[in-house]
Coordinates of C-alpha atoms in Angstrom, one line a residue:
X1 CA 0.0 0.0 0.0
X2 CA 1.0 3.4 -0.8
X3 CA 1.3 6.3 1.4
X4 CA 1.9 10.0 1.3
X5 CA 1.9 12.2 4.6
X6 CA 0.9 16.0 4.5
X7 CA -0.5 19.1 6.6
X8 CA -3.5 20.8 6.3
X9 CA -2.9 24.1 5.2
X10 CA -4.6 27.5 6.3
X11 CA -5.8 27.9 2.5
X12 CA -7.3 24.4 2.6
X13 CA -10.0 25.8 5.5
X14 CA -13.8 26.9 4.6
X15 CA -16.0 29.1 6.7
X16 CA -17.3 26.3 8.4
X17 CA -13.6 25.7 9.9
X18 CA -13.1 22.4 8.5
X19 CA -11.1 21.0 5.4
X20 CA -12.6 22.2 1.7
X21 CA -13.7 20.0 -0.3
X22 CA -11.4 21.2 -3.2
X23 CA -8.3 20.7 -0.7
X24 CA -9.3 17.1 -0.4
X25 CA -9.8 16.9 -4.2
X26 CA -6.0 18.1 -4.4
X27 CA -4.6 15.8 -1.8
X28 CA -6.2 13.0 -3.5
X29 CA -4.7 14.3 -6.7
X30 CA -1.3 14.6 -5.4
X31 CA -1.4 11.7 -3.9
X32 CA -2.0 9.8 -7.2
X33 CA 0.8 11.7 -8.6
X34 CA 3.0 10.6 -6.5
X35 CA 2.0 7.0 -6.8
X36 CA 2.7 6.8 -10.3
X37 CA 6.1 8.6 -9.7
X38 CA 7.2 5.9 -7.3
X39 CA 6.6 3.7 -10.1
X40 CA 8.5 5.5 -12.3
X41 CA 5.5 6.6 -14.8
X42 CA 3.1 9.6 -14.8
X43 CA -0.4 10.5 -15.4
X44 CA 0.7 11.1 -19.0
X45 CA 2.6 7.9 -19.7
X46 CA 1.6 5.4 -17.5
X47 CA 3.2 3.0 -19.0
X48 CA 5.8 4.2 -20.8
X49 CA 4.4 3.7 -24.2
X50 CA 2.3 7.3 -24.1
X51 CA -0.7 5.8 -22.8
X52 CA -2.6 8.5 -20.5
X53 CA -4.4 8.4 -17.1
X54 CA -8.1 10.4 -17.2
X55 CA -10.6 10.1 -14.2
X56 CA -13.7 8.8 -14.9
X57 CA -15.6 8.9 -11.8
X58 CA -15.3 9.8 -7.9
X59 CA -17.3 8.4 -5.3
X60 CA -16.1 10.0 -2.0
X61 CA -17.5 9.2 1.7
X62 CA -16.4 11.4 4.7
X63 CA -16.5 10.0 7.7
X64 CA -15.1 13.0 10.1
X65 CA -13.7 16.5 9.6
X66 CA -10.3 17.6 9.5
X67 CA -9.0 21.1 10.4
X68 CA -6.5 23.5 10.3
X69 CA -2.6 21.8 11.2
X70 CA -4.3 18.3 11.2
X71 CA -1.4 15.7 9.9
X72 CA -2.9 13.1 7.4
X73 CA -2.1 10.4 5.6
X74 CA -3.4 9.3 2.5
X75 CA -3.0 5.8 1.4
X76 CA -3.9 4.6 -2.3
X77 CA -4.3 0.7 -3.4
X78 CA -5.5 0.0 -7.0
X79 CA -7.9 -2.3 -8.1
X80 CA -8.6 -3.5 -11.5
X81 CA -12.7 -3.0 -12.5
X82 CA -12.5 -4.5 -15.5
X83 CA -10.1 -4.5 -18.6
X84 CA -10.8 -0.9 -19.3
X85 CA -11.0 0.2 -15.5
X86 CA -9.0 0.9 -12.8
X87 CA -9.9 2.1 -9.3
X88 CA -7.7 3.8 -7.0
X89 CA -8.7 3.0 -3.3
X90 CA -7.9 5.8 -0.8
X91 CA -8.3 7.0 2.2
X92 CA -7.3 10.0 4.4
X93 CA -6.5 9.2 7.8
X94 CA -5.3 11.8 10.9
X95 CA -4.5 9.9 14.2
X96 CA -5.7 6.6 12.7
X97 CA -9.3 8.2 12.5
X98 CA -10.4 8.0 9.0
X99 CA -11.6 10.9 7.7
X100 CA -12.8 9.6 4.4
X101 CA -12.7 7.0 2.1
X102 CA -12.5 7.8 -1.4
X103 CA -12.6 5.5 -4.7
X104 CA -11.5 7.0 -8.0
X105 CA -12.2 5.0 -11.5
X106 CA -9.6 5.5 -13.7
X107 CA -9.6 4.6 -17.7
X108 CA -6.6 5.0 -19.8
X109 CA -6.3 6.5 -23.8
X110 CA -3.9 6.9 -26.2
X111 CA -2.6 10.5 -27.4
X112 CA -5.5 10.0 -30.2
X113 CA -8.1 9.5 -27.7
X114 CA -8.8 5.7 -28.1
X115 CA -9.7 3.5 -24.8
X116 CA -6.8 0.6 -24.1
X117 CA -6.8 -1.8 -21.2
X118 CA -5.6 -0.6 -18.0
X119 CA -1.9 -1.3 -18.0
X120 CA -0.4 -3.9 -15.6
X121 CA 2.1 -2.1 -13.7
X122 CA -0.8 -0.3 -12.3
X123 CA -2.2 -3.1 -10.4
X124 CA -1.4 -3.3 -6.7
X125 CA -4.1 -5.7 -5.5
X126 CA -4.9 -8.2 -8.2

């Protein structure tokens, strides 16, 4: 399993005094970046043949709030949907509380625009 630590940032805060729901958005984002970095690849060439990572769908569940100087940790597992999906498994976690759980289906094009099966190197949980 993957893991990326971070801080919640002062910018990251709504009115209500807990974490945006953009700033969560970004973490996840990041997150995924780096992921595919420790693999050597990037959203862009996932594979290193050009093929390209797009998000096709989010599902995200909050289970608590974070705030302001919170430390979290977001962890990522991938999980292959079917030969044209993958799913990204996440969740953000701050003292071992989970503050959400978050599952992002992936698909996976070439520079034309065409649909390929999800490339292997992706898969962490087969």
């Amino acid at each position: 399993m993957f893991s990326c630590e971070y801080t919640i940032s002062i910018r990251d805060m709504v009115y209500g005094h807990h974490t945006d729901h953009i700033a969560i958005l970004g973490y996840l984002h990041e997150s995924r970046v780096k992921f595919l970095k420790s693999l050597n690849v990037s959203e862009l060439n996932v594979d290193n043949q050009g093929t390209i990572l797009i998000v096709s769908e989010m599902n995200i569940k909050y289970k608590k709030e974070s705030f302001y100087a919170d430390k979290i940790r977001v962890t990522i597992e991938t999980i292959k949907k079917s030969d044209y999906r993958l799913i990204f498994q996440s969740q953000i976690l701050s003292n071992n509380d989970i503050i959400l759980t978050a599952d992002i289906t992936t698909a996976f094009i070439t520079a034309n625009r065409a649909l390929v099966k999800v490339p292997t190197n992706l898969i962490t949980n087969k």
